[in-house]
Structures are given as structure tokens and as C-alpha cells.
Coordinates of C-alpha atoms in Angstrom, one line a residue:
M132 CA 196.2 102.5 107.3
L133 CA 196.6 101.4 110.5
R134 CA 198.1 104.4 112.7
Y135 CA 199.0 102.2 115.8
F136 CA 199.8 98.4 113.9
A137 CA 203.6 98.6 114.7
Q138 CA 202.9 99.8 118.2
L139 CA 199.7 97.2 119.1
R140 CA 202.4 94.6 117.2
R141 CA 205.1 95.7 119.7
F142 CA 202.2 95.5 122.9
S143 CA 200.7 92.1 121.9
S144 CA 204.2 90.4 122.0
K145 CA 204.8 91.8 125.5
K146 CA 204.8 88.5 128.3
S147 CA 204.1 89.2 131.8
D148 CA 203.1 87.1 135.0
F149 CA 201.2 90.0 136.3
S150 CA 197.6 89.4 137.0
F151 CA 195.5 92.7 136.7
V152 CA 191.7 91.7 137.1
T153 CA 189.2 94.6 137.3
T154 CA 185.5 95.3 137.6
P155 CA 183.2 97.5 136.2
I156 CA 183.0 100.2 138.3
F157 CA 179.5 100.6 139.8
Y158 CA 177.3 103.4 139.5
V159 CA 175.9 105.0 142.8
N160 CA 172.4 105.6 141.1
A161 CA 170.9 103.2 143.6
A162 CA 171.9 100.4 145.5
P163 CA 173.7 97.1 144.9
H164 CA 171.6 94.0 144.0
I165 CA 173.0 90.6 142.7
G166 CA 173.9 91.5 139.4
H167 CA 176.8 94.4 140.5
L168 CA 177.5 91.1 143.2
Y169 CA 177.8 88.7 140.4
S170 CA 180.5 90.7 138.7
A171 CA 182.5 90.7 141.4
V172 CA 182.4 87.5 142.7
I173 CA 183.3 86.5 138.8
A174 CA 186.3 89.0 139.1
D175 CA 187.1 87.5 142.8
A176 CA 187.4 84.1 141.3
I177 CA 189.7 84.8 138.5
H178 CA 191.6 86.9 141.1
R179 CA 191.8 83.5 143.3
F180 CA 192.7 81.1 140.8
N181 CA 195.2 83.0 139.6
G182 CA 196.5 83.0 142.9
L183 CA 196.2 79.5 143.3
L184 CA 198.5 78.9 139.9
N185 CA 201.4 81.4 141.5
D186 CA 201.4 82.7 145.0
P187 CA 199.2 84.4 146.4
S188 CA 201.8 87.0 147.7
G189 CA 202.8 87.5 144.2
P190 CA 202.5 90.4 141.7
S191 CA 198.5 91.1 140.9
L192 CA 196.3 93.2 141.2
F193 CA 192.6 92.9 141.4
S194 CA 190.6 96.5 141.6
T195 CA 186.5 97.5 141.8
G196 CA 184.7 100.3 143.0
T197 CA 182.0 102.8 142.4
D198 CA 181.3 105.6 139.8
E199 CA 179.9 108.9 141.1
H200 CA 179.8 111.8 138.8
G201 CA 177.1 112.5 136.0
T202 CA 173.4 114.0 135.6
K203 CA 172.1 111.0 137.3
I204 CA 173.9 110.9 140.7
Q205 CA 172.9 114.7 140.7
Q206 CA 169.0 113.3 140.4
A207 CA 169.6 110.4 142.9
A208 CA 170.9 113.3 145.6
A209 CA 168.3 115.5 145.4
K210 CA 165.6 113.0 144.7
H211 CA 167.0 112.0 148.5
S212 CA 167.5 115.7 150.0
V213 CA 171.2 115.0 150.7
P214 CA 174.3 116.8 149.2
V215 CA 176.0 115.0 146.2
A216 CA 178.9 114.4 148.2
T217 CA 177.2 112.4 151.2
Y218 CA 175.1 110.7 149.3
C219 CA 177.7 109.4 146.9
Q220 CA 179.5 108.2 150.4
Q221 CA 176.6 106.4 151.5
I222 CA 176.3 104.4 148.4
S223 CA 179.7 103.4 148.3
D224 CA 180.1 102.6 151.4
Q225 CA 177.2 99.7 150.9
Y226 CA 179.7 98.2 148.2
R227 CA 182.2 98.4 149.9
S228 CA 180.3 96.4 152.9
L229 CA 178.9 93.9 149.9
F230 CA 182.0 92.7 148.8
R231 CA 183.7 92.5 152.2
D232 CA 180.9 90.1 153.6
F233 CA 180.7 88.0 150.2
N234 CA 184.8 87.4 150.7
V235 CA 185.6 89.6 147.6
E236 CA 189.1 90.4 148.3
Y237 CA 190.2 93.5 145.9
S238 CA 193.1 95.3 145.9
R239 CA 191.9 98.7 145.3
F240 CA 188.4 99.7 145.9
I241 CA 188.5 102.6 143.8
R242 CA 185.8 106.5 143.5
T243 CA 185.7 108.4 140.7
T244 CA 186.0 111.2 143.4
D245 CA 189.8 109.9 144.9
D246 CA 192.0 112.8 143.9
D247 CA 194.6 110.4 142.3
H248 CA 191.7 109.4 139.7
A249 CA 190.8 113.5 139.1
D250 CA 194.9 113.6 138.2
A251 CA 194.5 110.3 135.6
V252 CA 191.5 111.8 133.8
Q253 CA 193.0 114.9 133.4
S254 CA 196.6 113.2 132.2
I255 CA 194.4 110.9 129.8
W256 CA 192.7 113.5 128.5
K257 CA 195.7 116.1 127.9
A258 CA 197.1 113.0 126.1
L259 CA 194.4 112.7 124.1
E260 CA 194.3 116.3 123.0
A261 CA 198.2 116.1 122.3
S262 CA 197.3 113.0 119.6
G263 CA 195.0 115.5 117.7
S264 CA 192.0 113.3 118.7
I265 CA 189.9 116.0 120.4
Y266 CA 188.6 119.2 118.7
S267 CA 185.5 121.5 120.1
A268 CA 182.6 121.7 118.3
Q269 CA 178.6 122.7 118.4
Y270 CA 176.6 119.0 118.9
S271 CA 173.1 118.3 118.9
G272 CA 171.1 114.9 118.9
W273 CA 169.0 112.4 121.1
Y274 CA 170.3 112.4 124.6
C275 CA 169.6 109.7 127.4
V276 CA 170.5 111.0 131.1
P277 CA 169.8 107.4 132.4
D278 CA 172.0 105.8 129.9
E279 CA 174.1 109.1 129.8
T280 CA 174.9 109.0 126.7
F281 CA 173.5 110.4 122.6
L282 CA 172.2 107.5 120.7
T283 CA 171.2 107.7 117.0
D284 CA 168.3 107.2 115.3
S285 CA 168.8 103.9 114.6
Q286 CA 169.5 103.4 118.1
L287 CA 166.1 104.9 119.1
K288 CA 162.1 103.3 118.8
E289 CA 158.9 104.5 120.1
N290 CA 157.2 102.9 123.2
D291 CA 153.4 102.3 123.7
Q292 CA 152.9 106.1 124.6
G293 CA 154.5 107.2 121.4
V294 CA 158.1 108.5 123.3
K295 CA 161.5 108.3 122.1
V296 CA 163.5 105.7 123.7
S297 CA 166.7 103.7 123.6
V298 CA 166.2 100.3 121.7
D299 CA 168.3 98.8 124.2
S300 CA 167.3 100.0 127.8
G301 CA 164.0 101.9 127.3
H302 CA 165.0 104.8 128.8
P303 CA 163.3 108.2 127.3
V304 CA 165.6 110.4 125.6
E305 CA 165.8 113.8 125.2
W306 CA 166.5 116.6 122.2
T307 CA 170.4 118.5 123.2
E308 CA 172.0 121.0 121.5
E309 CA 175.1 121.9 123.3
R310 CA 178.9 122.8 122.7
N311 CA 181.3 119.9 123.5
F312 CA 184.4 118.5 122.7
M313 CA 184.7 115.6 120.3
F314 CA 186.2 112.5 120.0
R315 CA 187.5 111.5 116.8
L316 CA 186.5 108.0 116.7
E317 CA 186.7 106.9 113.5
R318 CA 190.3 107.6 113.2
H319 CA 190.5 104.9 115.6
Q320 CA 188.2 102.6 114.1
A321 CA 190.8 100.1 112.4
D322 CA 193.2 100.0 115.3
V323 CA 190.6 98.8 117.4
L324 CA 189.1 95.9 114.3
H325 CA 192.9 95.2 114.9
W326 CA 192.8 94.8 118.4
I327 CA 189.6 92.7 118.5
K328 CA 191.2 90.4 115.7
G329 CA 194.3 90.1 117.1
C330 CA 193.3 87.4 119.4
E331 CA 190.9 84.9 119.0
D332 CA 189.7 85.0 122.8
R333 CA 190.1 88.6 122.8
V334 CA 186.3 89.3 123.8
V335 CA 184.4 85.7 125.6
P336 CA 182.1 84.3 125.1
G337 CA 182.3 84.7 121.2
K338 CA 179.2 85.9 120.9
F339 CA 179.6 89.0 122.3
Q340 CA 183.1 89.6 120.0
K341 CA 181.2 89.0 116.7
I342 CA 178.4 91.6 118.2
L343 CA 181.5 94.5 118.4
L344 CA 182.6 93.3 115.0
D345 CA 179.2 93.9 113.7
F346 CA 179.1 97.4 115.2
L347 CA 182.6 97.9 113.5
E348 CA 181.3 97.0 110.0
E349 CA 180.0 100.5 109.7
P350 CA 181.7 103.9 110.2
L351 CA 181.7 104.8 113.8
P352 CA 180.8 108.5 114.6
D353 CA 182.7 110.7 116.5
I354 CA 181.3 110.8 120.1
S355 CA 180.8 113.6 122.5
I356 CA 183.3 113.8 125.7
S357 CA 182.7 116.5 127.5
R358 CA 179.4 117.9 129.2
P359 CA 178.3 122.0 129.7
Q360 CA 179.3 122.6 133.3
A361 CA 176.1 124.4 133.8
R362 CA 174.4 121.3 133.0
V363 CA 176.8 118.4 134.4
S364 CA 178.3 120.8 137.5
W365 CA 179.5 117.3 139.6
G366 CA 181.9 116.1 137.4
I367 CA 186.0 116.3 137.0
E368 CA 186.9 119.7 135.1
V369 CA 188.3 119.6 131.4
P370 CA 191.8 120.6 131.6
G371 CA 191.6 124.0 130.3
D372 CA 187.8 124.8 129.8
P373 CA 186.5 125.5 133.6
T374 CA 182.9 125.4 131.2
Q375 CA 183.0 121.6 130.7
S376 CA 183.4 118.3 132.7
V377 CA 184.4 115.1 130.9
Y378 CA 182.3 113.0 130.2
V379 CA 181.1 110.5 132.8
W380 CA 182.2 107.1 130.9
L381 CA 185.4 108.9 129.7
D382 CA 185.5 109.6 133.8
A383 CA 184.9 106.2 134.9
L384 CA 186.9 104.3 132.4
V385 CA 189.8 105.8 133.1
N386 CA 189.3 104.3 136.7
Y387 CA 191.4 101.6 135.8
L388 CA 194.1 103.3 134.7
T389 CA 194.0 105.2 138.5
V390 CA 194.2 101.6 139.8
A391 CA 197.5 101.0 137.7
G392 CA 198.7 104.4 138.7
Y393 CA 198.8 106.1 135.6
P394 CA 200.5 108.4 134.9
H395 CA 203.7 107.1 137.4
P396 CA 206.6 105.5 136.9
E397 CA 205.0 102.3 138.5
F398 CA 202.4 102.4 135.9
G399 CA 204.7 100.3 133.3
Q400 CA 205.1 97.3 135.6
R401 CA 201.3 97.3 136.0
W402 CA 199.7 97.7 132.5
P403 CA 197.6 96.6 130.5
P404 CA 194.9 94.8 132.8
T405 CA 195.0 90.7 132.3
V406 CA 191.4 90.3 132.0
Q407 CA 188.6 92.8 132.6
V408 CA 184.8 91.6 134.0
L409 CA 181.9 93.7 132.4
G410 CA 178.0 93.1 132.1
K411 CA 177.0 93.4 128.2
D412 CA 175.1 96.2 128.6
I413 CA 178.4 97.7 128.7
L414 CA 179.8 96.3 126.0
K415 CA 180.4 98.7 123.2
F416 CA 181.8 101.3 126.0
H417 CA 184.5 99.3 127.4
G418 CA 185.1 97.0 123.3
I419 CA 185.1 99.8 121.0
Y420 CA 185.5 103.1 123.1
W421 CA 187.5 101.6 125.7
P422 CA 190.5 100.4 123.6
A423 CA 189.9 103.2 121.2
F424 CA 190.8 106.1 124.3
L425 CA 193.5 104.1 125.3
I426 CA 195.4 103.4 121.5
A427 CA 194.9 107.3 120.8
A428 CA 196.8 108.3 124.2
G429 CA 199.6 105.6 123.2
L430 CA 198.7 102.7 125.8
E431 CA 198.0 99.0 125.4
P432 CA 194.6 98.2 125.5
P433 CA 193.4 95.2 127.6
R434 CA 194.5 91.8 127.1
Q435 CA 191.0 90.2 127.1
L436 CA 187.8 91.4 128.2
L437 CA 185.1 88.5 129.8
V438 CA 181.8 89.7 129.1
H439 CA 178.6 88.3 131.4
S440 CA 175.2 88.3 131.0
H441 CA 172.2 89.5 133.3
W442 CA 169.8 87.9 135.9
T443 CA 166.4 87.4 135.9
V444 CA 164.0 86.6 138.5
D445 CA 161.4 83.8 138.3
N446 CA 162.5 84.5 134.7
Q447 CA 161.0 87.6 134.3
K448 CA 163.2 91.0 134.0
M449 CA 164.6 92.6 137.2
S450 CA 163.0 95.6 137.9
K451 CA 162.5 98.3 140.1
S452 CA 158.8 98.7 139.0
K453 CA 158.4 95.1 139.3
L454 CA 159.4 95.0 143.0
N455 CA 161.8 92.1 142.3
V456 CA 165.1 93.1 142.1
V457 CA 166.8 90.7 144.6
D458 CA 168.8 91.9 147.6
P459 CA 172.1 90.4 148.2
N460 CA 172.2 91.1 151.8
E461 CA 168.5 90.0 152.5
R462 CA 169.2 86.9 151.0
A463 CA 172.0 86.1 152.8
S464 CA 170.6 86.2 155.8
L465 CA 168.5 83.4 154.1
Y466 CA 171.1 81.1 152.7
T467 CA 174.4 82.5 154.0
H468 CA 177.0 85.0 152.2
E469 CA 178.6 81.9 151.2
G470 CA 175.8 79.9 150.1
L471 CA 174.6 82.5 147.5
R472 CA 178.1 83.4 146.4
F473 CA 178.5 79.1 145.6
F474 CA 174.5 79.9 143.7
L475 CA 176.1 82.6 141.4
L476 CA 179.1 81.5 140.0
R477 CA 177.8 77.8 139.6
E478 CA 174.1 78.3 137.8
G479 CA 175.6 81.7 136.6
V480 CA 177.3 81.4 132.6
A481 CA 178.6 84.5 130.5
H482 CA 176.8 83.7 127.5
S483 CA 172.9 83.6 128.6
D484 CA 170.7 85.3 131.3
G485 CA 170.9 83.2 134.6
N486 CA 167.7 82.9 136.4
Y487 CA 167.4 83.5 139.9
S488 CA 164.4 81.8 142.2
D489 CA 164.6 81.0 145.8
T490 CA 163.2 77.3 145.3
K491 CA 166.3 77.0 142.6
V492 CA 168.6 78.2 145.4
M493 CA 167.6 75.6 148.6
R494 CA 167.8 72.8 146.0
I495 CA 171.5 73.4 145.3
L496 CA 172.7 74.5 148.2
N497 CA 171.1 71.4 149.6
A498 CA 171.9 68.9 147.1
E499 CA 175.3 69.7 147.0
L500 CA 176.7 72.1 149.7
A501 CA 174.5 70.1 152.4
D502 CA 174.2 66.9 151.5
T503 CA 177.7 66.2 149.3
F504 CA 180.0 68.5 150.6
G505 CA 179.2 69.1 154.5
N506 CA 177.8 65.3 155.1
L507 CA 180.9 63.9 153.5
L508 CA 183.4 66.1 155.7
S509 CA 181.2 65.4 159.1
R510 CA 181.4 61.4 158.1
C511 CA 184.9 61.5 158.3
C512 CA 185.9 63.3 161.3
G513 CA 182.7 62.1 163.2
K514 CA 183.6 60.9 166.8
A515 CA 182.6 57.8 165.8
L516 CA 184.7 56.9 163.1
N517 CA 187.6 59.5 163.8
P518 CA 187.4 61.2 167.3
E519 CA 191.0 62.3 167.0
G520 CA 190.2 64.2 163.6
I521 CA 193.3 63.4 161.7
V522 CA 193.9 61.8 158.3
P523 CA 195.4 58.0 159.1
T524 CA 198.1 56.2 157.0
I525 CA 197.2 53.9 154.4
N526 CA 198.0 50.3 154.4
P527 CA 199.5 49.4 151.4
E528 CA 198.0 45.7 151.6
V529 CA 194.6 47.1 152.2
F530 CA 194.7 49.7 149.4
N531 CA 195.2 46.4 147.0
E532 CA 192.1 45.0 147.8
L533 CA 190.1 48.3 147.8
G534 CA 191.4 48.9 144.6
K535 CA 189.8 45.7 143.5
L536 CA 186.8 47.2 143.8
E537 CA 184.7 49.2 140.7
I538 CA 183.6 52.0 143.1
T539 CA 187.4 52.8 144.0
K540 CA 188.9 52.7 140.6
K541 CA 186.1 55.3 139.5
M542 CA 186.3 57.5 142.3
L543 CA 190.6 57.3 141.5
D544 CA 190.1 57.7 138.0
L545 CA 188.3 61.3 138.7
L546 CA 190.0 62.4 141.0
H547 CA 193.2 61.6 138.8
A548 CA 191.4 63.5 136.2
L549 CA 190.1 66.2 137.9
P550 CA 193.2 69.1 138.7
E551 CA 193.2 69.4 134.7
K552 CA 190.0 69.2 133.7
C553 CA 189.0 72.1 136.3
L554 CA 192.3 73.9 135.9
S555 CA 190.6 74.3 131.5
H556 CA 187.4 75.0 132.8
Y557 CA 188.6 77.9 135.2
R558 CA 191.2 79.3 132.6
N559 CA 187.8 79.3 130.2
F560 CA 186.2 80.8 133.2
N561 CA 183.0 78.4 133.3
F562 CA 182.7 78.2 137.2
Y563 CA 179.9 75.8 136.8
L564 CA 181.8 73.4 135.1
V565 CA 184.5 73.4 137.7
V566 CA 181.4 72.8 140.5
D567 CA 180.1 70.2 137.8
S568 CA 183.7 68.2 137.8
V569 CA 183.8 68.7 142.1
I570 CA 180.4 67.2 142.4
Q571 CA 181.0 64.4 140.2
V572 CA 183.9 63.1 142.1
L573 CA 182.4 63.5 145.7
H574 CA 179.2 61.9 144.3
A575 CA 181.7 58.8 143.3
T576 CA 183.5 58.9 146.8
N577 CA 180.1 59.3 148.8
N578 CA 179.2 56.0 147.2
F579 CA 182.8 54.5 147.6
F580 CA 182.0 55.9 151.3
E581 CA 178.5 53.8 151.4
T582 CA 179.7 50.8 149.5
T583 CA 182.4 50.3 152.1
A584 CA 180.5 51.2 155.5
P585 CA 183.3 51.8 157.4
W586 CA 181.1 52.3 160.3
K587 CA 180.7 48.5 160.9
L588 CA 184.1 48.1 161.1
K589 CA 185.0 48.3 165.0
A590 CA 186.9 45.2 165.7
P591 CA 191.1 46.2 166.1
E592 CA 191.8 44.3 163.4
Q593 CA 189.5 46.4 161.1
R594 CA 191.6 49.3 161.9
N595 CA 193.9 49.5 158.8
Q596 CA 191.3 48.9 156.7
L597 CA 189.0 51.7 158.4
N598 CA 192.0 54.0 158.4
T599 CA 192.4 53.3 154.2
I600 CA 189.4 54.2 153.7
L601 CA 189.0 57.5 155.7
A602 CA 192.9 58.2 154.2
L603 CA 191.3 57.8 150.8
T604 CA 188.0 59.9 151.9
M605 CA 189.8 62.5 153.3
E606 CA 192.2 62.9 150.0
V607 CA 189.6 63.7 147.6
L608 CA 188.2 66.6 150.5
R609 CA 191.9 67.9 150.6
Q610 CA 192.3 67.9 146.5
T611 CA 188.1 69.3 145.8
G612 CA 188.9 71.5 148.9
I613 CA 192.1 73.1 147.2
I614 CA 189.7 73.8 143.9
M615 CA 186.8 75.3 145.3
Q616 CA 188.8 77.8 147.0
P617 CA 188.2 80.4 144.3
I618 CA 184.6 79.7 144.4
V619 CA 183.4 79.1 148.1
P620 CA 186.5 80.7 150.0
Q621 CA 185.4 80.5 153.5
L622 CA 183.7 77.3 153.7
S623 CA 187.2 76.1 151.5
G624 CA 188.9 77.4 153.8
K625 CA 187.2 75.5 157.2
L626 CA 187.3 72.4 155.6
L627 CA 191.2 72.2 154.6
D628 CA 191.7 73.7 158.5
K629 CA 189.5 70.8 159.6
L630 CA 191.6 68.8 157.4
S631 CA 194.9 70.4 158.9
V632 CA 196.4 71.3 155.7
S633 CA 198.6 73.9 155.9
R634 CA 198.0 77.2 154.7
H635 CA 201.6 77.1 152.7
R636 CA 200.0 73.8 150.9
R637 CA 196.6 75.3 149.2
L638 CA 197.9 75.8 146.0
W639 CA 197.2 74.3 142.7
R640 CA 200.9 72.7 142.6
D641 CA 200.2 70.9 145.7
L642 CA 197.2 68.8 143.8
H643 CA 199.6 66.6 141.8
G644 CA 201.5 63.2 141.8
Q645 CA 199.1 62.2 144.4
F646 CA 197.3 59.5 142.8
D647 CA 198.9 58.3 139.7
R648 CA 196.6 55.9 138.6
K649 CA 199.6 54.4 136.2
Q650 CA 202.0 53.7 139.1
R651 CA 199.8 52.5 142.3
S652 CA 202.5 51.1 143.8
L653 CA 200.8 51.3 147.3
A654 CA 204.5 52.2 149.0
E655 CA 205.1 55.1 146.6
I656 CA 201.5 56.4 147.5
D657 CA 202.0 56.2 151.0
A658 CA 205.2 57.6 150.9
V659 CA 204.2 60.6 148.7
L660 CA 200.8 61.4 150.0
F661 CA 200.1 59.7 153.6
R662 CA 202.8 60.1 155.4
R663 CA 200.8 63.2 156.8
I664 CA 200.0 62.6 159.8
V665 CA 197.9 65.3 161.2
P666 CA 197.6 66.9 164.4
P667 CA 194.6 67.1 166.4
K668 CA 191.7 69.0 165.3
V669 CA 192.0 73.1 165.8
E670 CA 189.1 73.4 168.3
E671 CA 188.0 76.8 167.5
V672 CA 187.3 75.6 163.5
K673 CA 183.3 74.4 164.0
E674 CA 182.9 71.3 162.0
P675 CA 180.9 72.0 159.2
K676 CA 177.2 71.2 159.5
S677 CA 175.2 69.3 157.0
K678 CA 171.8 70.4 157.9
K679 CA 169.7 71.3 155.3
V680 CA 168.6 75.4 154.2
K681 CA 165.1 76.1 155.3
K682 CA 163.7 79.2 154.2
R683 CA 163.1 81.7 156.8
N684 CA 159.4 83.3 157.3

């Protein structure tokens, strides 16, 4: 019954250390908003975490880009009275600029107007054709121009004005009759089902995997994968038929193959994607059509899909008509790029819509980045306590005395558990839980700092006590700085620079063996950890300020 069952079994047994993370490519019919940025920073955090586990210079790939073909793009360019190519370039450049400013370190920014992408699209078309998965037919049905898709009767409803619209998007539809090329989707339905069920966390969170399985309970209709050139001229030509252009969603999905080098020899070492990040609105395209296309072409589907929910604004759906679309660049001028990136990863959860509000942004940035993270670093490296800005050497006798305090025990217990907890949270894409765990340790460390009151230790004979308190506090900052790199790379980098942590000592493996509660031999700890007398602080690295965020007028 399963045409590609043996092939899929072979695929699933393939092991590789290669990391390939993708965002969806973003449609250039409008400027980017925080929803687009959210997809990008999620993927960037995953990619950076993968680099921490291995070596950032190791084999990895991270792609993002822009989707630039189709009717909506033609219409948007006409609305702005510019040539289509010029319009696409302008909007694509906005995405590049946005991702650069928010430290999204992609390996490839792909555009569907790139030459190698057109080659990949035509190559996959030929592979689908060779497999017998494509046929030509007269097609009629309700077509939604904004969504670029045909819809069945069950996907339609009438709005308040009595106009037929899409149930999912609310966009109007029009009746269309035309000759198209069709893809035999039902033929590959069982294989798609096998792919989804073949891995417990194939699609996460689990609620989205269930949605896909519900889709697959009924026979899937074949789908149109081309449009007449006379209607959609801005697209890639169907091989062998200049009267047809490739359907924009097939064209767009192939971008991941293009990035991996399809159909060239290097493709085999880069495929399949490790995890593909996407919004819930494009789940069906990535969770059913995409694996069906790949299986039909004899290619392995992605290892995992990470589906995230959307953002509301002050508990209302974000839309142009409500004038509440959040411009990331405008908000970054208020809260900094790093601050807004932190907020999205700290507040966003994949399974439910997040709610954006300026009040919440200011509260979180002040409480966590300024008062907790930045303030602790400022106090440790302040001129009054640590004028040379170094990590001092621990004194074993003082450490033994400090270890008797409950506040010290709590801090060290939390620190000892932190790497393993955060490792699990990162692997489950729960960035907010990473932050929760880090903030818990930092709160305990702030309490330790307040309780031990190092600012009172001014006498020469108290120097060992002062140094030990500073060393313990700065070690917490070192570990939390390493852990937070995928979430706030710029801030973490400055913190680790301030502590003079070598660029080669910022990987996940550098977290371990520092404070083992079971072998708290101070001589051992001193040898392992605190024999790191670091040079004076680098002058060009500015000390992070703990100043609270204020909303500008």
C-alpha cells in the first residue's frame, strides 16, 4: 500500500551531524512585521544553539529569504506603480536589513527570483513528472487570490456581506475555470501519513501534528500546481509548456531544496532539513503538500516541523485595517533590537498566540535584562569593588564558610542543575523556559550578593572574602552568558567579553565541571575553575547599563 515505504525506512535510519534549519520564505506583498521577525529569531536561536553543542564553524546551514512570485505580487507592484522586479527588490531588501539588525545570522538568504532557484524548480517538476505524479486537466473551483490557493466547499463560508470567503483567512474567493497541471496528492496520502507517524515529535507542538492527522482522515483531492501564464505571468515557466507558470506554493517550497544545492552533487550531504520553522497558517502546505512533493520526487521529507502560533496586539488580531501592525524597526528604536528579540523569545510560546503590548515589553526588559542581568554584572565589575575588572581567585577557607549559608547552597544547587535543564528546554524549543531557569539562578545570585554585602568588605584582611564572593558571582554570570547566547547573542557576547572569556571557551561543553556539589573540594574547584586570572577589561567594550527602559514620546 505504501509506495515509498522501504524508501522512507531507509531515510529514517540515516544519521548525520549536519544541522539545517529553515524559516519559511516571506511573501513580499507587504513590509515585514513582528510575526515575520518571530519566525526568524526562533530559527536563529535554534541554529545558534546547535552551534553551541558542536562547533559554530562545523557543518551547518540556516536559510531564510523572500517569496516573490504570484498574482499578489503583481497586484502589489501595480498598486505602488513600480515594475514588479523593482518592487520585489525593495521589499526583499527590507527583510535583509531587518534580519541583519536583529542578529539573524543566516547562511543563505534566498529569493525565488534567483537563477539557481528557477533551475531547482524546473528540476523538481521534471522529477514529479517522471514519477507519474503530474497530469493536465481542466480545473474549476473557488480560488482565493490573497491566499494563492483553490478551496473546497468545506473551506468556505459567507461573511456578513454575503460574500464567499475562506474559513481560515477570511479573504474573498472567486470562481475560476482554467486548464492546469494537477498533482496526484491522494496517491501519496498514505506515505505522508507514514512520515508523520514515523516520529513521535515529527510535528511540534503536538496539537499541530493532530491537526495534520485530522486532515489525513479523509481522501485528499488532487491539487493544481500551475497557473496560466496569461493570468500569472510573474512566475517560473513550466518545463515544456510556456503557456503555464509553476504554482507559487510549489515554487516557494522548493526554496529549501535550492539552498541545499538541488539537483547538484553536494545536495546529498545537506539534505534533509533538521528542523523547519513555520507559522500555523501555512501548516497544511508544509505538513501535507511539501512531504508529498518530496516523496513523489524520491526525496526525504524534513526531519521535523516546528509550528508556532501568531501574535496579537493588546489582545486583538494584528491587521492593517486596525492599524495595529507592529513594525519591528520602530519598536527597536524604543527598546533596542536585542531587547525586542529577547521579548519575542521570552514571551512567545509555540502552542498559543502571544500578546504584544508596550507595557509588557518595558516591564520585562526592566525586570529581567536591566535589574537582574545587567545590574549584577555592573556591580561585580564596578570600580568600587573590582576596579581592574578581573575574575579573582577563590579562597578555599572562605568558600567553605560561605558554603554553610543557605543562600549559597541554593545558588550553587540551581547553577549545578542549570546546564541540563536548559539543554532540555532548548531541545524542546521552549526558549521561555530557558529564560525562566536563567532568571531563577540570577535572582538567587543577586540574593547571595545582597546577603554577603561585598561592598562592606573594605579592610585588607577581608580581601579574600571579597574576591571569593566576586568570583562566585562572576562564574554564575559566565555560565548564564554562555547559555543565553542563542537568545540575546549581542548582550551575551558583551557580557562574556567583559569577563574576558575566550571566544573559544563559549560552547556548551564549557559549562560543565565547574561546581560539582558532590565533590566540593575547594582545592579541586580552585584548580578547575578559578585559576583563570584574566587580564584587565577591554576598554572598547562598554559596560552594560542597568538603567531602566523608558518609553520615548
